[in-house]
XYZ file of C-alpha atoms in Angstrom:
660
model
C -134.865 132.345 54.156
C -132.683 129.278 54.664
C -129.240 129.222 53.084
C -128.612 127.420 49.802
C -127.486 123.794 50.369
C -125.546 121.896 47.701
C -127.283 118.611 46.845
C -127.781 116.056 44.080
C -131.216 116.442 42.480
C -132.578 113.403 40.650
C -134.847 115.598 38.489
C -132.626 118.605 37.805
C -131.267 117.668 34.384
C -131.699 115.144 31.534
C -129.393 112.577 33.095
C -131.306 112.226 36.429
C -132.562 108.703 35.839
C -129.050 107.560 34.995
C -127.745 109.216 38.141
C -130.370 107.473 40.293
C -129.631 104.057 38.945
C -125.872 104.688 39.095
C -126.098 105.096 42.851
C -127.472 101.598 43.346
C -126.437 99.261 40.530
C -123.472 96.962 40.623
C -121.461 99.009 38.147
C -121.627 102.052 40.413
C -120.461 100.000 43.380
C -117.521 98.704 41.381
C -116.559 102.285 40.585
C -116.866 103.206 44.265
C -114.543 100.324 45.182
C -111.962 101.687 42.742
C -111.915 105.114 44.406
C -108.950 105.526 46.830
C -111.351 106.960 49.406
C -114.011 105.531 51.660
C -117.402 105.912 49.936
C -120.701 105.408 51.753
C -124.416 106.054 51.417
C -127.116 106.571 54.014
C -130.888 106.604 54.249
C -132.775 109.869 54.856
C -132.931 108.998 58.584
C -129.124 108.942 58.795
C -128.667 105.172 58.939
C -125.754 104.080 56.722
C -126.632 101.307 54.226
C -123.544 100.972 52.037
C -119.719 101.155 52.234
C -117.229 100.506 49.498
C -114.401 97.963 49.786
C -111.969 100.637 50.995
C -113.955 100.969 54.245
C -113.765 97.213 54.888
C -110.009 97.139 54.149
C -109.326 100.223 56.262
C -111.413 99.488 59.389
C -111.497 95.687 59.299
C -115.266 95.841 59.868
C -117.800 94.259 57.558
C -120.701 96.136 56.004
C -123.084 94.165 58.203
C -121.268 95.270 61.362
C -121.354 98.946 60.439
C -124.738 99.238 58.734
C -127.028 101.789 60.373
C -125.119 103.387 63.257
C -122.663 100.544 63.737
C -119.742 102.688 62.587
C -119.394 104.413 65.955
C -116.818 101.975 67.514
C -114.079 102.909 65.021
C -114.265 106.641 65.812
C -111.878 108.242 68.300
C -113.715 108.661 71.639
C -112.985 112.399 71.657
C -114.578 112.843 68.202
C -117.560 110.480 68.474
C -120.170 112.785 70.023
C -119.170 115.725 67.823
C -119.493 113.526 64.727
C -122.913 112.277 65.838
C -124.082 115.850 66.476
C -122.922 117.131 63.072
C -124.338 114.137 61.197
C -127.662 114.370 63.080
C -127.898 118.059 62.196
C -127.146 117.359 58.508
C -129.650 114.568 57.871
C -132.245 116.444 59.962
C -131.865 119.797 58.189
C -130.531 118.668 54.800
C -127.424 120.832 55.223
C -124.056 119.850 53.731
C -122.212 117.398 55.991
C -118.516 118.175 56.443
C -116.278 117.344 59.432
C -112.720 116.411 60.332
C -112.437 113.452 62.700
C -110.241 110.479 63.565
C -111.034 106.813 63.185
C -109.028 103.661 63.654
C -107.049 101.944 60.913
C -107.241 98.177 61.327
C -103.754 97.478 59.946
C -101.903 99.146 62.839
C -104.608 100.233 65.273
C -103.727 103.920 64.846
C -106.249 106.742 64.747
C -105.850 108.886 61.644
C -107.469 112.163 60.662
C -110.097 112.081 57.888
C -112.249 114.642 56.113
C -115.835 113.431 55.940
C -118.247 114.992 53.450
C -121.771 114.084 52.313
C -124.367 115.564 49.938
C -128.110 114.811 49.946
C -129.759 113.158 46.926
C -133.254 114.546 46.358
C -136.243 113.329 44.342
C -138.321 115.456 41.964
C -140.287 116.862 44.885
C -137.104 117.973 46.607
C -137.238 115.292 49.305
C -134.017 113.636 50.422
C -133.991 109.992 49.336
C -130.349 109.211 49.923
C -127.082 110.639 51.263
C -123.830 110.178 49.312
C -120.630 110.589 51.320
C -116.848 110.137 51.295
C -114.059 109.921 53.887
C -110.616 111.165 52.814
C -107.430 110.444 54.796
C -105.830 113.857 55.614
C -103.361 112.670 58.273
C -100.246 113.636 56.260
C -101.639 117.096 55.385
C -102.418 117.895 59.025
C -99.053 116.561 60.172
C -97.229 118.637 57.550
C -99.135 121.749 58.614
C -98.316 121.096 62.283
C -94.625 120.617 61.398
C -94.509 123.986 59.601
C -96.273 125.735 62.484
C -93.851 124.157 65.003
C -90.870 125.317 62.930
C -92.279 128.845 62.795
C -92.756 128.840 66.582
C -89.226 127.500 67.179
C -87.678 130.110 64.882
C -89.733 132.881 66.496
C -88.499 131.759 69.942
C -84.883 131.760 68.699
C -85.260 135.263 67.277
C -86.864 136.482 70.524
C -83.911 135.079 72.512
C -81.423 136.874 70.246
C -83.392 140.115 70.579
C -83.378 139.821 74.384
C -79.596 139.398 74.368
C -79.208 142.466 72.145
C -81.440 144.516 74.438
C -79.404 143.447 77.477
C -76.178 144.457 75.725
C -77.667 147.800 74.692
C -78.846 148.449 78.255
C -75.363 147.677 79.586
C -73.810 150.107 77.128
C -76.362 152.711 78.077
C -75.438 152.314 81.758
C -71.737 152.653 80.882
C -72.461 155.834 78.947
C -74.539 157.242 81.816
C -71.791 156.439 84.335
C -69.231 158.134 82.121
C -71.470 161.166 81.774
C -72.038 161.426 85.548
C -68.300 161.163 86.191
C -67.585 163.817 83.583
C -70.230 166.161 85.003
C -68.911 165.659 88.537
C -65.350 166.362 87.421
C -66.460 169.459 85.519
C -68.322 170.720 88.599
C -65.300 170.095 90.815
C -62.974 171.902 88.441
C -65.442 174.797 88.075
C -65.805 175.064 91.861
C -62.058 175.012 92.388
C -61.587 177.762 89.810
C -64.304 179.881 91.437
C -62.816 179.398 94.900
C -59.303 180.171 93.702
C -60.364 183.349 91.880
C -62.901 184.596 94.459
C -61.698 187.423 96.704
C -63.707 186.545 99.804
C -63.137 186.686 103.517
C -62.688 183.334 105.250
C -66.322 182.982 106.455
C -67.766 183.774 103.008
C -65.254 181.379 101.482
C -66.397 178.639 103.904
C -70.056 179.260 103.031
C -69.389 179.027 99.293
C -67.600 175.709 99.848
C -70.439 174.017 101.793
C -73.022 175.235 99.276
C -71.036 173.691 96.433
C -70.581 170.424 98.360
C -74.389 169.994 98.418
C -74.465 170.364 94.635
C -71.532 168.029 94.013
C -72.648 165.182 96.296
C -76.422 165.576 96.508
C -76.118 166.053 100.270
C -79.004 167.450 102.299
C -76.528 169.592 104.195
C -72.780 170.221 104.590
C -70.704 171.713 107.386
C -67.164 172.904 108.140
C -66.094 172.092 111.709
C -62.910 173.459 113.279
C -61.080 172.148 116.332
C -61.520 174.286 119.488
C -59.768 172.541 122.355
C -61.684 169.343 123.191
C -64.607 170.381 121.043
C -65.549 170.709 117.400
C -67.456 173.877 116.444
C -69.714 174.378 113.404
C -68.202 177.360 111.526
C -70.279 177.222 108.303
C -73.275 175.142 107.263
C -75.727 174.605 104.413
C -79.045 172.779 104.055
C -80.092 170.937 107.225
C -76.840 172.020 108.931
C -77.359 175.740 108.230
C -79.484 176.487 111.342
C -76.919 174.783 113.591
C -73.898 177.015 112.913
C -72.156 177.517 116.282
C -73.058 174.025 117.539
C -70.324 172.422 119.659
C -69.575 168.675 119.788
C -67.215 166.727 122.017
C -64.240 165.533 119.989
C -63.976 162.283 121.927
C -67.576 161.175 121.194
C -68.006 162.376 117.614
C -66.960 161.007 114.241
C -65.566 164.488 113.446
C -63.114 164.205 116.347
C -62.162 160.692 115.185
C -61.499 162.049 111.668
C -59.143 164.705 113.086
C -57.408 162.029 115.140
C -56.948 159.491 112.329
C -56.511 162.126 109.591
C -58.525 159.869 107.238
C -61.763 160.235 105.298
C -64.492 158.448 107.277
C -67.814 157.125 105.990
C -70.829 156.564 108.258
C -73.487 154.604 106.367
C -76.071 154.680 109.225
C -75.800 156.835 112.365
C -78.300 154.608 114.213
C -75.862 151.675 114.188
C -72.436 153.402 113.943
C -70.779 153.590 117.380
C -68.351 156.314 116.214
C -70.997 159.059 116.008
C -72.786 161.277 118.535
C -76.244 159.738 118.000
C -78.065 162.444 119.988
C -76.491 165.210 117.906
C -77.342 163.348 114.682
C -80.972 162.938 115.767
C -81.149 166.634 116.659
C -80.010 167.614 113.142
C -81.872 164.793 111.366
C -78.840 162.943 109.967
C -78.586 159.199 109.137
C -75.433 158.986 106.963
C -72.376 161.201 106.378
C -68.905 161.503 104.876
C -66.187 163.330 106.853
C -62.853 164.549 105.387
C -60.027 166.132 107.450
C -58.842 169.739 106.887
C -55.080 170.270 107.076
C -52.939 173.309 107.807
C -49.183 172.988 107.787
C -49.476 169.205 107.986
C -51.814 169.198 110.994
C -55.520 168.296 111.027
C -57.409 171.392 112.225
C -60.985 170.516 111.334
C -63.266 168.555 109.018
C -65.506 168.992 105.984
C -68.703 166.944 106.423
C -71.555 166.073 104.001
C -74.800 164.737 105.556
C -78.041 163.052 104.466
C -81.257 162.051 106.284
C -81.061 158.718 104.405
C -78.874 155.762 105.300
C -76.351 154.612 102.639
C -76.686 157.919 100.754
C -73.008 158.358 99.750
C -70.523 156.393 97.664
C -66.838 156.282 96.827
C -67.134 159.167 94.352
C -68.583 161.401 97.091
C -65.704 160.507 99.408
C -63.246 161.475 96.682
C -65.100 164.758 96.094
C -64.948 165.733 99.774
C -61.293 164.826 99.942
C -60.533 167.094 96.974
C -62.545 169.992 98.375
C -61.042 169.618 101.841
C -57.601 170.249 100.391
C -58.801 173.567 98.956
C -60.220 174.643 102.287
C -56.961 173.931 104.064
C -55.170 176.097 101.523
C -57.677 178.901 102.011
C -57.298 178.768 105.786
C -53.557 179.264 105.454
C -54.060 181.825 102.617
C -51.604 179.850 100.644
C -51.143 176.361 99.286
C -48.047 174.441 100.153
C -46.290 172.853 97.193
C -46.917 169.301 98.396
C -50.643 170.030 98.842
C -50.812 171.398 95.291
C -49.044 168.298 94.008
C -51.475 166.027 95.854
C -54.492 167.902 94.520
C -53.093 167.855 91.003
C -52.331 164.148 91.339
C -55.863 163.427 92.497
C -57.303 165.459 89.655
C -55.072 163.725 87.140
C -56.114 160.370 88.564
C -59.765 161.328 88.211
C -59.173 162.517 84.661
C -57.291 159.297 83.917
C -60.177 157.239 85.289
C -62.657 159.141 83.132
C -60.368 158.902 80.107
C -59.990 155.160 80.714
C -63.760 154.862 80.956
C -64.078 156.743 77.674
C -61.562 154.388 76.042
C -63.394 151.335 77.384
C -66.732 152.631 76.133
C -65.185 153.494 72.770
C -63.709 149.977 72.579
C -67.105 148.451 73.355
C -68.810 150.634 70.744
C -66.176 149.986 68.070
C -66.176 146.205 68.666
C -69.982 145.943 68.777
C -71.718 143.810 66.181
C -74.412 146.504 65.936
C -74.068 149.812 64.167
C -73.819 152.679 66.688
C -74.961 156.137 65.580
C -75.210 159.242 67.763
C -76.601 162.612 66.783
C -77.322 165.972 68.337
C -80.836 167.273 68.961
C -80.744 169.076 65.608
C -80.103 165.793 63.752
C -76.368 166.216 63.111
C -74.363 162.951 63.332
C -71.761 163.076 66.139
C -70.594 159.432 66.371
C -70.338 156.540 63.911
C -68.653 153.208 64.700
C -66.972 150.680 62.407
C -70.076 148.497 62.178
C -72.028 151.558 61.020
C -69.457 151.957 58.234
C -70.005 148.331 57.161
C -73.784 148.528 57.497
C -74.407 151.790 55.634
C -71.280 152.124 53.459
C -70.311 155.624 54.700
C -66.956 156.068 56.449
C -66.771 157.790 59.818
C -65.158 160.835 58.205
C -67.957 161.040 55.633
C -70.756 160.612 58.180
C -69.682 162.868 61.085
C -71.286 166.296 60.731
C -73.917 165.179 58.191
C -77.672 165.360 58.785
C -78.969 161.910 59.661
C -82.091 162.065 57.469
C -80.136 162.840 54.304
C -77.648 160.018 54.893
C -79.414 156.833 56.050
C -83.187 157.491 55.935
C -85.088 156.629 52.705
C -86.591 159.759 51.072
C -90.209 158.729 51.676
C -89.656 158.696 55.465
C -87.624 161.914 55.819
C -90.563 164.281 56.359
C -91.853 162.092 59.194
C -88.347 161.980 60.721
C -87.983 165.778 60.591
C -91.424 166.212 62.182
C -90.478 163.766 64.931
C -87.220 165.621 65.643
C -89.085 168.952 65.806
C -91.486 167.430 68.335
C -88.560 166.046 70.357
C -86.789 169.422 70.521
C -89.994 171.095 71.746
C -91.093 168.467 74.281
C -88.126 166.213 74.953
C -90.388 163.296 74.065
C -90.625 160.883 71.147
C -92.843 157.897 70.480
C -89.900 155.791 69.244
C -87.557 156.494 72.173
C -86.481 153.619 74.440
C -88.321 151.069 72.290
C -87.149 148.274 70.031
C -88.515 149.174 66.591
C -88.093 148.082 62.985
C -87.543 150.594 60.159
C -85.988 150.783 56.700
C -82.413 152.026 56.336
C -80.641 153.492 53.290
C -77.146 152.425 52.211
C -74.648 154.634 50.423
C -75.339 152.744 47.184
C -79.038 153.677 47.397
C -80.320 150.232 48.392
C -82.777 149.892 51.261
C -82.789 147.195 53.947
C -84.685 146.470 57.173
C -83.086 147.434 60.489
C -84.002 146.889 64.125
C -82.929 149.651 66.488
C -83.285 151.177 69.918
C -82.934 154.945 70.440
C -81.937 156.408 73.816
C -81.441 159.987 74.961
C -78.401 161.109 76.950
C -78.939 164.582 78.369
C -76.590 166.944 80.189
C -76.867 170.520 81.324
C -76.048 171.957 77.903
C -77.521 169.661 75.270
C -78.976 166.254 74.458
C -77.561 163.408 72.414
C -79.642 160.680 70.764
C -77.830 157.353 70.579
C -79.019 154.351 68.590
C -77.826 150.782 68.153
C -78.973 149.420 64.780
C -78.924 145.841 63.527
C -79.344 144.702 59.912
C -82.196 142.139 60.019
C -82.232 141.324 56.300
C -81.371 137.659 56.910
C -83.953 137.349 59.679
C -86.651 138.919 57.489
C -85.706 136.612 54.632
C -86.050 133.608 56.942
C -89.424 134.811 58.229
C -90.648 135.406 54.681
C -89.438 131.948 53.664
C -91.372 130.337 56.500
C -94.449 132.358 55.580
C -94.004 131.280 51.943
C -93.882 127.623 53.006
C -97.069 128.057 55.019
C -99.066 129.853 52.303
C -97.807 128.647 48.885
C -98.463 125.306 47.177
C -95.008 123.813 46.690
C -95.781 122.054 43.390
C -97.396 124.895 41.430
C -96.121 127.937 43.395
C -99.735 129.109 43.604
C -101.446 130.249 46.821
C -102.626 127.264 48.866
C -105.951 126.761 50.606
C -104.959 128.792 53.689
C -103.854 131.858 51.694
C -106.839 131.507 49.351
C -109.273 131.539 52.289
C -107.666 134.770 53.545
C -107.849 136.383 50.098
C -111.450 135.247 49.597
C -112.577 136.885 52.843
C -110.639 140.069 51.979
C -112.006 140.196 48.412
C -115.596 139.739 49.631
C -115.067 142.591 52.086
C -113.788 144.862 49.309
C -116.666 143.937 47.028
C -119.189 144.573 49.788
C -117.733 147.988 50.697
C -117.244 149.146 47.091
C -120.472 147.524 45.834
C -118.446 145.817 43.105
C -119.100 142.492 41.396
C -116.666 139.596 41.841
C -116.693 135.941 40.804
C -115.459 132.735 42.453
C -114.587 129.888 40.041
C -113.798 126.242 40.863
C -112.011 124.100 38.219
C -111.169 120.383 37.988
C -109.163 118.640 35.260
C -111.451 116.153 33.566
C -110.346 112.522 34.052
C -107.146 113.579 35.812
C -107.082 110.368 37.827
C -106.888 108.285 34.665
C -103.901 110.297 33.467
C -102.229 110.038 36.852
C -102.834 106.284 37.107
C -101.802 105.458 33.543
C -98.767 107.737 33.117
C -97.605 108.022 36.716
C -97.508 110.703 39.370
C -94.488 112.410 37.805
C -96.452 113.144 34.643
C -99.468 114.049 36.756
C -97.446 116.588 38.729
C -95.980 118.058 35.534
C -99.499 118.326 34.101
C -100.700 120.151 37.230
C -97.826 122.639 36.904
C -98.607 123.297 33.230
C -102.323 123.589 34.028
C -101.553 126.106 36.797
C -99.319 128.141 34.467
C -102.042 128.349 31.825
C -104.626 129.427 34.380
C -102.352 132.130 35.730
C -101.583 133.399 32.221
C -105.295 133.637 31.440
C -106.322 136.026 34.214
C -105.577 139.638 35.105
C -102.947 140.851 37.570
C -105.621 141.701 40.143
C -107.093 138.186 40.032
C -106.060 135.212 42.179
C -105.413 131.624 41.058
C -104.945 129.039 43.841
C -104.586 125.293 44.178
C -106.669 123.698 46.913
C -105.276 120.177 46.456
C -105.123 117.389 43.895
C -106.488 118.732 40.598
C -108.772 121.184 42.395
C -108.083 124.827 41.461
C -109.931 128.021 42.272
C -109.904 131.601 40.944
C -111.035 134.969 42.283
C -112.023 137.549 39.643
C -112.472 141.027 41.153
C -113.738 144.438 39.964
C -116.171 143.093 37.354
C -118.710 145.447 35.808
C -121.296 142.771 35.018
C -121.538 138.961 34.892
C -120.924 138.978 31.144
C -117.371 140.250 31.807
C -116.411 136.760 32.944
C -117.163 135.293 29.526
C -113.984 136.743 28.027
C -111.895 135.404 30.903
C -113.519 131.967 31.087
C -113.352 131.560 27.298
C -109.671 132.430 27.433
C -109.184 129.935 30.255
C -111.034 127.079 28.531
C -109.284 127.710 25.185
C -105.905 127.808 26.908
C -106.623 124.512 28.680
C -107.759 122.785 25.476
C -104.569 123.605 23.575
C -102.446 120.532 22.922
C -99.563 120.056 25.301
C -96.557 117.772 25.655
C -95.862 116.631 29.216
C -92.615 114.704 29.785
C -92.723 113.472 26.183
C -96.405 112.584 26.260
C -98.616 114.481 23.822
C -102.025 115.034 25.308
C -105.109 117.189 25.107
C -107.122 117.839 28.239
C -110.349 119.539 29.191
C -111.643 120.945 32.440
C -114.946 121.497 34.178
C -115.688 124.925 35.607
C -118.202 126.014 38.220
C -118.655 129.610 39.303
C -120.647 131.910 41.542
C -121.018 135.718 41.592
C -120.900 137.972 44.637
C -121.708 141.670 44.946
C -122.217 142.259 48.660
C -125.011 139.807 49.497
C -125.267 138.525 53.047
C -123.174 135.424 52.381
C -120.248 133.936 54.251
C -117.129 132.781 52.370
C -118.152 129.195 53.076
C -121.572 129.757 51.516
C -120.061 131.335 48.396
C -117.655 128.384 48.087
C -120.585 125.989 48.376
C -122.381 127.744 45.502
C -119.324 127.509 43.224
C -118.703 123.900 44.253
C -122.307 122.990 43.456
C -122.012 124.661 40.054
C -118.839 122.656 39.350
C -120.685 119.485 40.276
C -123.458 120.335 37.817
C -120.899 120.973 35.070
C -119.429 117.513 35.635
C -122.850 115.889 35.713
C -123.726 117.584 32.429
C -120.862 115.843 30.652
C -117.698 117.774 31.738
C -115.614 120.067 29.456
C -117.959 122.977 30.152
C -118.759 125.724 32.642
C -121.765 126.142 34.875
C -122.707 129.162 37.018
C -124.688 129.212 40.231
C -127.883 131.303 40.246
C -127.749 134.677 41.984
C -127.867 134.116 45.778
C -131.152 134.891 47.495
C -131.175 137.654 50.107
C -131.442 136.644 53.753
C -134.106 137.955 56.118
């Protein structure tokens, strides 16, 4: 079956004959001229046969020029064909005509947005005998909506830029922490190796082999070798990795980088053996070497050999690797002599102290960065125990560093309702080393010492070493940002005069409510209300009184419904209500009676005593195959009938027919 179309029937109620004559007599035209909108009528074939004075004033065109289809020249070229198509469909099918389009204002030649609407007038047989339409200027409303949307986009872009900067800063701090960790691990390995070598009671060859094996671990080399001077040659005495099979190999001192190292007594770095003229390229190709670091071995102040780390990749070593080889070479020289000269011990100790100082300085720099950060920094062990807490964390959460260190994270800053999920996530992380929130920017709720909750944005990273794992997070209080976002959303969805939901929010709630009613098979009602003769009040007492009346009217409507119901203002004196979870249609009687009685109570608005009435039109819905637009049309039609029947009353649409 076809959908229900709102129309004006000239035989639907006792006042039909008056309605028919009102559309054509001079009195009706005078009323149309008084309306601050463009009013027009059309024949059943779509040809327009009447415009009110507002059309002539607005477009500068006479009725004779625009009769029939002569109105097309004032429409914006981009909207003309669409308007023709919609209008043709309406007068052909009898469906409600509604469209937004632009047409030219004669006073300044500008194109302005209008809302065009038309309803069919039918005779007793149901045939369309006339179309009644209006055009309402909505330029300011559309511009205001565009301005709000632009502000939301600009603010979103600003927030995204700030977030990107925070992420970059967090990534930089992460890199600093990783560098510090690598340096600390390397230093620990060097110290451990030195202790093992010093305490081991090995012969010289076994001592050499232990050294080259540890060099591979410390530098990531593919192979290491100890070469000793033998006349004009260098001989491989111990090797690991790719150099292991070549123990005993002899190289000419004059044509090798090892011989040059002995000669210069300096640490040498070959980044690519294919281009470095100091190396024996044939020997490197035989072993499969592309880059290397070579450190001299000393005995009694004389270079007697080298310690070499090698890689099949070019550019494989850095300054830290050169320092490592230099430290280890000093130990080997001491082992060769079976004793360490005092000056060699002093040099080694100095180098170690320098390395420790560098690491300590790095730790101080990182601590300074963390303590001066504008974000809260919190670190914890894998079992959830807090291990670090900066000054911003103290300000953000209210707990001092002394109070926080050693406490379980979930009991300190996580709201109780999220703690079980946090514990489950930590259990999963300890088992798998994985977590869905790691290395992501996420938003959660935090808990302050005073018990208040607030929104935070954070990124969690894992720093792992050979013994344990630390989880580090930078957290930022986004309360102000959330408040700004909520304010923008409020501006976009709330009517500023009455503080009721506006048309946009109402449309969302209507679709959601219809979905709930359909799924739960529950009855709901949609009610449209207009204040009777509001325009007269507005014109006679002024817009200030009119606005105050609208606010009082809205307050009375809101006080008359249940908490689960919605009251919204669509514009002007047009209000709408959603009544959900009704047991039967009769349930609305209590609510509507309460509404109408509340409206009729005397009121004083800005010193003016007045008594008003309202017209109410409603439609029920309980899961029928209707769209929100179709349900709105039913309620709107019922409101129209209530007005036609004399106002100050309610009228309900018949139950909607099922669709095939």
